[in-house]
Structures are given as C-alpha cells and as structure tokens.
mmCIF file of C-alpha atoms in Angstrom:
data_model
loop_
_atom_site.group_PDB
_atom_site.id
_atom_site.type_symbol
_atom_site.label_atom_id
_atom_site.label_comp_id
_atom_site.label_asym_id
_atom_site.label_seq_id
_atom_site.Cartn_x
_atom_site.Cartn_y
_atom_site.Cartn_z
ATOM 1 C CA MET A 1 21.305 13.231 -6.878
ATOM 2 C CA TYR A 2 21.048 10.724 -4.010
ATOM 3 C CA GLU A 3 19.239 13.207 -1.718
ATOM 4 C CA TRP A 4 16.704 14.026 -4.461
ATOM 5 C CA ILE A 5 15.992 10.329 -5.008
ATOM 6 C CA LYS A 6 15.598 9.868 -1.252
ATOM 7 C CA ALA A 7 13.126 12.787 -1.131
ATOM 8 C CA LEU A 8 11.199 11.333 -4.089
ATOM 9 C CA HIS A 9 11.170 7.958 -2.340
ATOM 10 C CA LEU A 10 9.701 9.419 0.854
ATOM 11 C CA ILE A 11 7.060 11.409 -1.032
ATOM 12 C CA ALA A 12 6.024 8.305 -2.961
ATOM 13 C CA VAL A 13 5.978 6.112 0.155
ATOM 14 C CA ILE A 14 3.781 8.602 2.017
ATOM 15 C CA SER A 15 1.391 8.771 -0.945
ATOM 16 C CA TRP A 16 1.279 4.988 -1.256
ATOM 17 C CA MET A 17 0.683 4.527 2.463
ATOM 18 C CA ALA A 18 -2.121 7.106 2.443
ATOM 19 C CA GLY A 19 -3.836 5.047 -0.249
ATOM 20 C CA LEU A 20 -3.238 1.770 1.586
ATOM 21 C CA PHE A 21 -4.905 3.290 4.643
ATOM 22 C CA TYR A 22 -7.796 4.878 2.747
ATOM 23 C CA LEU A 23 -8.814 2.317 0.106
ATOM 24 C CA PRO A 24 -9.853 -0.417 2.579
ATOM 25 C CA ARG A 25 -11.834 2.264 4.451
ATOM 26 C CA LEU A 26 -13.677 3.050 1.210
ATOM 27 C CA PHE A 27 -14.372 -0.666 0.805
ATOM 28 C CA ILE A 28 -15.837 -0.775 4.334
ATOM 29 C CA TYR A 29 -18.341 1.935 3.417
ATOM 30 C CA HIS A 30 -18.910 0.469 -0.051
ATOM 31 C CA CYS A 31 -20.031 -2.811 1.539
ATOM 32 C CA ASP A 32 -23.002 -0.954 3.024
ATOM 33 C CA ALA A 33 -24.059 0.668 -0.259
ATOM 34 C CA LYS A 34 -26.797 -0.936 -2.305
ATOM 35 C CA ILE A 35 -25.679 -2.307 -5.675
ATOM 36 C CA ASN A 36 -26.270 0.143 -8.554
ATOM 37 C CA SER A 37 -27.116 2.947 -6.133
ATOM 38 C CA GLU A 38 -25.646 6.390 -6.656
ATOM 39 C CA LYS A 39 -23.584 5.855 -3.503
ATOM 40 C CA SER A 40 -22.140 2.595 -4.829
ATOM 41 C CA GLU A 41 -21.284 4.140 -8.180
ATOM 42 C CA THR A 42 -19.571 7.075 -6.428
ATOM 43 C CA PHE A 43 -17.473 4.649 -4.383
ATOM 44 C CA LYS A 44 -16.456 2.849 -7.579
ATOM 45 C CA ILE A 45 -15.165 6.105 -9.068
ATOM 46 C CA MET A 46 -13.338 7.079 -5.861
ATOM 47 C CA GLU A 47 -11.737 3.630 -5.513
ATOM 48 C CA ARG A 48 -10.631 3.448 -9.129
ATOM 49 C CA ARG A 49 -9.131 6.939 -9.110
ATOM 50 C CA LEU A 50 -7.337 6.409 -5.803
ATOM 51 C CA LEU A 51 -5.874 3.150 -7.044
ATOM 52 C CA ASN A 52 -4.951 4.198 -10.576
ATOM 53 C CA ILE A 53 -3.968 7.840 -10.128
ATOM 54 C CA ILE A 54 -2.316 7.810 -6.696
ATOM 55 C CA MET A 55 -1.597 4.385 -5.247
ATOM 56 C CA THR A 56 -0.170 2.388 -8.131
ATOM 57 C CA PRO A 57 2.089 5.155 -9.476
ATOM 58 C CA ALA A 58 3.252 5.887 -5.902
ATOM 59 C CA MET A 59 4.009 2.200 -5.353
ATOM 60 C CA MET A 60 6.014 2.022 -8.574
ATOM 61 C CA ILE A 61 7.992 5.171 -7.733
ATOM 62 C CA SER A 62 8.571 3.882 -4.187
ATOM 63 C CA TRP A 63 9.997 0.635 -5.502
ATOM 64 C CA GLY A 64 12.072 2.308 -8.217
ATOM 65 C CA ALA A 65 13.576 4.971 -5.985
ATOM 66 C CA GLY A 66 13.988 2.445 -3.159
ATOM 67 C CA LEU A 67 15.900 0.035 -5.368
ATOM 68 C CA TYR A 68 18.146 2.885 -6.474
ATOM 69 C CA LEU A 69 18.840 3.791 -2.825
ATOM 70 C CA LEU A 70 19.399 0.137 -1.994
ATOM 71 C CA SER A 71 21.997 -0.250 -4.728
ATOM 72 C CA ALA A 72 23.657 3.074 -3.919
ATOM 73 C CA GLU A 73 24.145 2.107 -0.265
ATOM 74 C CA ASP A 74 25.017 -1.558 -0.881
ATOM 75 C CA TRP A 75 22.893 -2.600 2.136
ATOM 76 C CA LEU A 76 22.259 -6.120 0.856
ATOM 77 C CA TYR A 77 25.818 -7.215 1.376
ATOM 78 C CA ASN A 78 26.779 -5.693 4.732
ATOM 79 C CA GLY A 79 25.386 -8.563 6.813
ATOM 80 C CA ASP A 80 22.564 -6.625 8.507
ATOM 81 C CA ILE A 81 19.259 -8.454 8.818
ATOM 82 C CA TRP A 82 17.116 -5.303 9.119
ATOM 83 C CA ILE A 83 17.157 -4.698 5.350
ATOM 84 C CA TYR A 84 15.818 -8.190 4.648
ATOM 85 C CA ILE A 85 13.009 -7.733 7.182
ATOM 86 C CA LYS A 86 12.176 -4.395 5.565
ATOM 87 C CA LEU A 87 12.157 -5.951 2.088
ATOM 88 C CA LEU A 88 9.930 -8.798 3.293
ATOM 89 C CA CYS A 89 7.460 -6.249 4.689
ATOM 90 C CA LEU A 90 7.550 -4.356 1.382
ATOM 91 C CA ILE A 91 6.815 -7.542 -0.533
ATOM 92 C CA ILE A 92 3.862 -8.242 1.766
ATOM 93 C CA MET A 93 2.694 -4.637 1.286
ATOM 94 C CA THR A 94 2.932 -5.049 -2.481
ATOM 95 C CA ILE A 95 0.921 -8.284 -2.303
ATOM 96 C CA LEU A 96 -1.676 -6.415 -0.232
ATOM 97 C CA HIS A 97 -1.750 -3.715 -2.905
ATOM 98 C CA CYS A 98 -2.414 -6.367 -5.554
ATOM 99 C CA MET A 99 -5.176 -7.855 -3.404
ATOM 100 C CA LEU A 100 -6.765 -4.403 -3.144
ATOM 101 C CA ILE A 101 -6.694 -4.157 -6.950
ATOM 102 C CA LEU A 102 -8.600 -7.441 -7.082
ATOM 103 C CA TYR A 103 -11.159 -6.273 -4.495
ATOM 104 C CA CYS A 104 -11.601 -3.007 -6.380
ATOM 105 C CA HIS A 105 -12.325 -4.993 -9.538
ATOM 106 C CA LYS A 106 -14.849 -7.139 -7.641
ATOM 107 C CA PHE A 107 -16.650 -4.017 -6.414
ATOM 108 C CA LYS A 108 -16.607 -2.591 -9.953
ATOM 109 C CA LEU A 109 -18.408 -5.717 -11.197
ATOM 110 C CA ASP A 110 -20.753 -5.734 -8.168
ATOM 111 C CA GLU A 111 -19.313 -9.126 -7.216
ATOM 112 C CA ASN A 112 -17.860 -8.341 -3.800
ATOM 113 C CA ILE A 113 -18.586 -11.094 -1.261
ATOM 114 C CA LYS A 114 -16.311 -9.813 1.519
ATOM 115 C CA SER A 115 -17.796 -8.184 4.601
ATOM 116 C CA SER A 116 -17.017 -4.781 6.042
ATOM 117 C CA LYS A 117 -15.462 -6.651 9.005
ATOM 118 C CA PHE A 118 -13.021 -8.320 6.593
ATOM 119 C CA PHE A 119 -11.964 -4.929 5.235
ATOM 120 C CA ARG A 120 -11.628 -3.538 8.781
ATOM 121 C CA ILE A 121 -9.080 -6.273 9.472
ATOM 122 C CA ILE A 122 -7.312 -5.680 6.135
ATOM 123 C CA ASN A 123 -7.176 -1.991 7.035
ATOM 124 C CA GLU A 124 -4.833 -2.770 9.960
ATOM 125 C CA ILE A 125 -2.193 -4.621 7.931
ATOM 126 C CA PRO A 126 -0.509 -1.529 6.397
ATOM 127 C CA THR A 127 -0.151 0.040 9.849
ATOM 128 C CA ILE A 128 1.584 -3.025 11.261
ATOM 129 C CA LEU A 129 3.897 -3.243 8.254
ATOM 130 C CA MET A 130 4.657 0.481 8.415
ATOM 131 C CA VAL A 131 5.649 0.258 12.094
ATOM 132 C CA ILE A 132 7.989 -2.653 11.395
ATOM 133 C CA ILE A 133 9.532 -0.901 8.374
ATOM 134 C CA ILE A 134 10.135 2.358 10.221
ATOM 135 C CA ILE A 135 11.755 0.531 13.146
ATOM 136 C CA MET A 136 13.970 -1.438 10.771
ATOM 137 C CA VAL A 137 15.075 1.668 8.850
ATOM 138 C CA ILE A 138 15.546 4.067 11.777
ATOM 139 C CA VAL A 139 16.574 1.821 14.693
ATOM 140 C CA LYS A 140 18.170 -0.999 12.670
ATOM 141 C CA PRO A 141 17.814 -3.441 15.599
ATOM 142 C CA PHE A 142 19.302 -6.415 13.743
#
C-alpha cells in the first residue's frame, strides 16, 4: 500500500505544482484584459476551474498522502533537519495557494489592484520552493 500512496502523492504534487506555475501566469495576462471584456470573463472561468478542479484537490491529496508517508516513515523523530525544512516550504507553498485563492476572488469581482509585475514575482516563488523541497527529499543535506 505504501508504494501506491507514494505514487498518488507524486501525481498530486505534480498536478498541484503545475497549477502553482500556471495560475499566476493567467493572472499576469488577466491584468491586461479590460474589465467585463470577453477576454477577462474567459480568464475568470479558466482561473476558477484551475483552482477548484485541479489545484485545490491536488493540494489536499498531496498533504493527505504526504502525511501518511511521513507517519509511515517516522521521519519527524529521527533527528534530521531536512524534513523540517521541507515541511516549512510546504507550509509556505500552502500559504501561497491560499493567497492565489484570494487573488482569484479579487479578479472574479473585478477588484484586482495588483500589477502584472507583482504576479511575475509571485510566479517565481513555487519554483524556488520546489527546488528546495527536491534537494531536501533527494539529497537530504541536513
């Protein structure tokens, strides 16, 4: 069962990460769309579906399967620091996800005040977190 949970975890993480990379990119383009235009309304649909159908379920499955793997391996109590760094990055990633939900809601209400430059910067955060997480899990430097 462990290997199936691990596979599910990786599938969910990849799906979640794809959304974390893509949603801010949609926001960048949405910033340039005129309010109430067909383009803006299309972005609203794309953002909502990405968030509700792919990203949030993938995040929940990632956390659930990850917590199962964490408990099965007993990593929290072996004295390694890498797992705590990974968990901190995951918490930051989850906070970012929640921020993206808020920005999506702002776009839905045509109340976005953030610039495309802001979303370009936000778009880099998941990449940085992903690199740190992969190094912690594969290399386990600490």
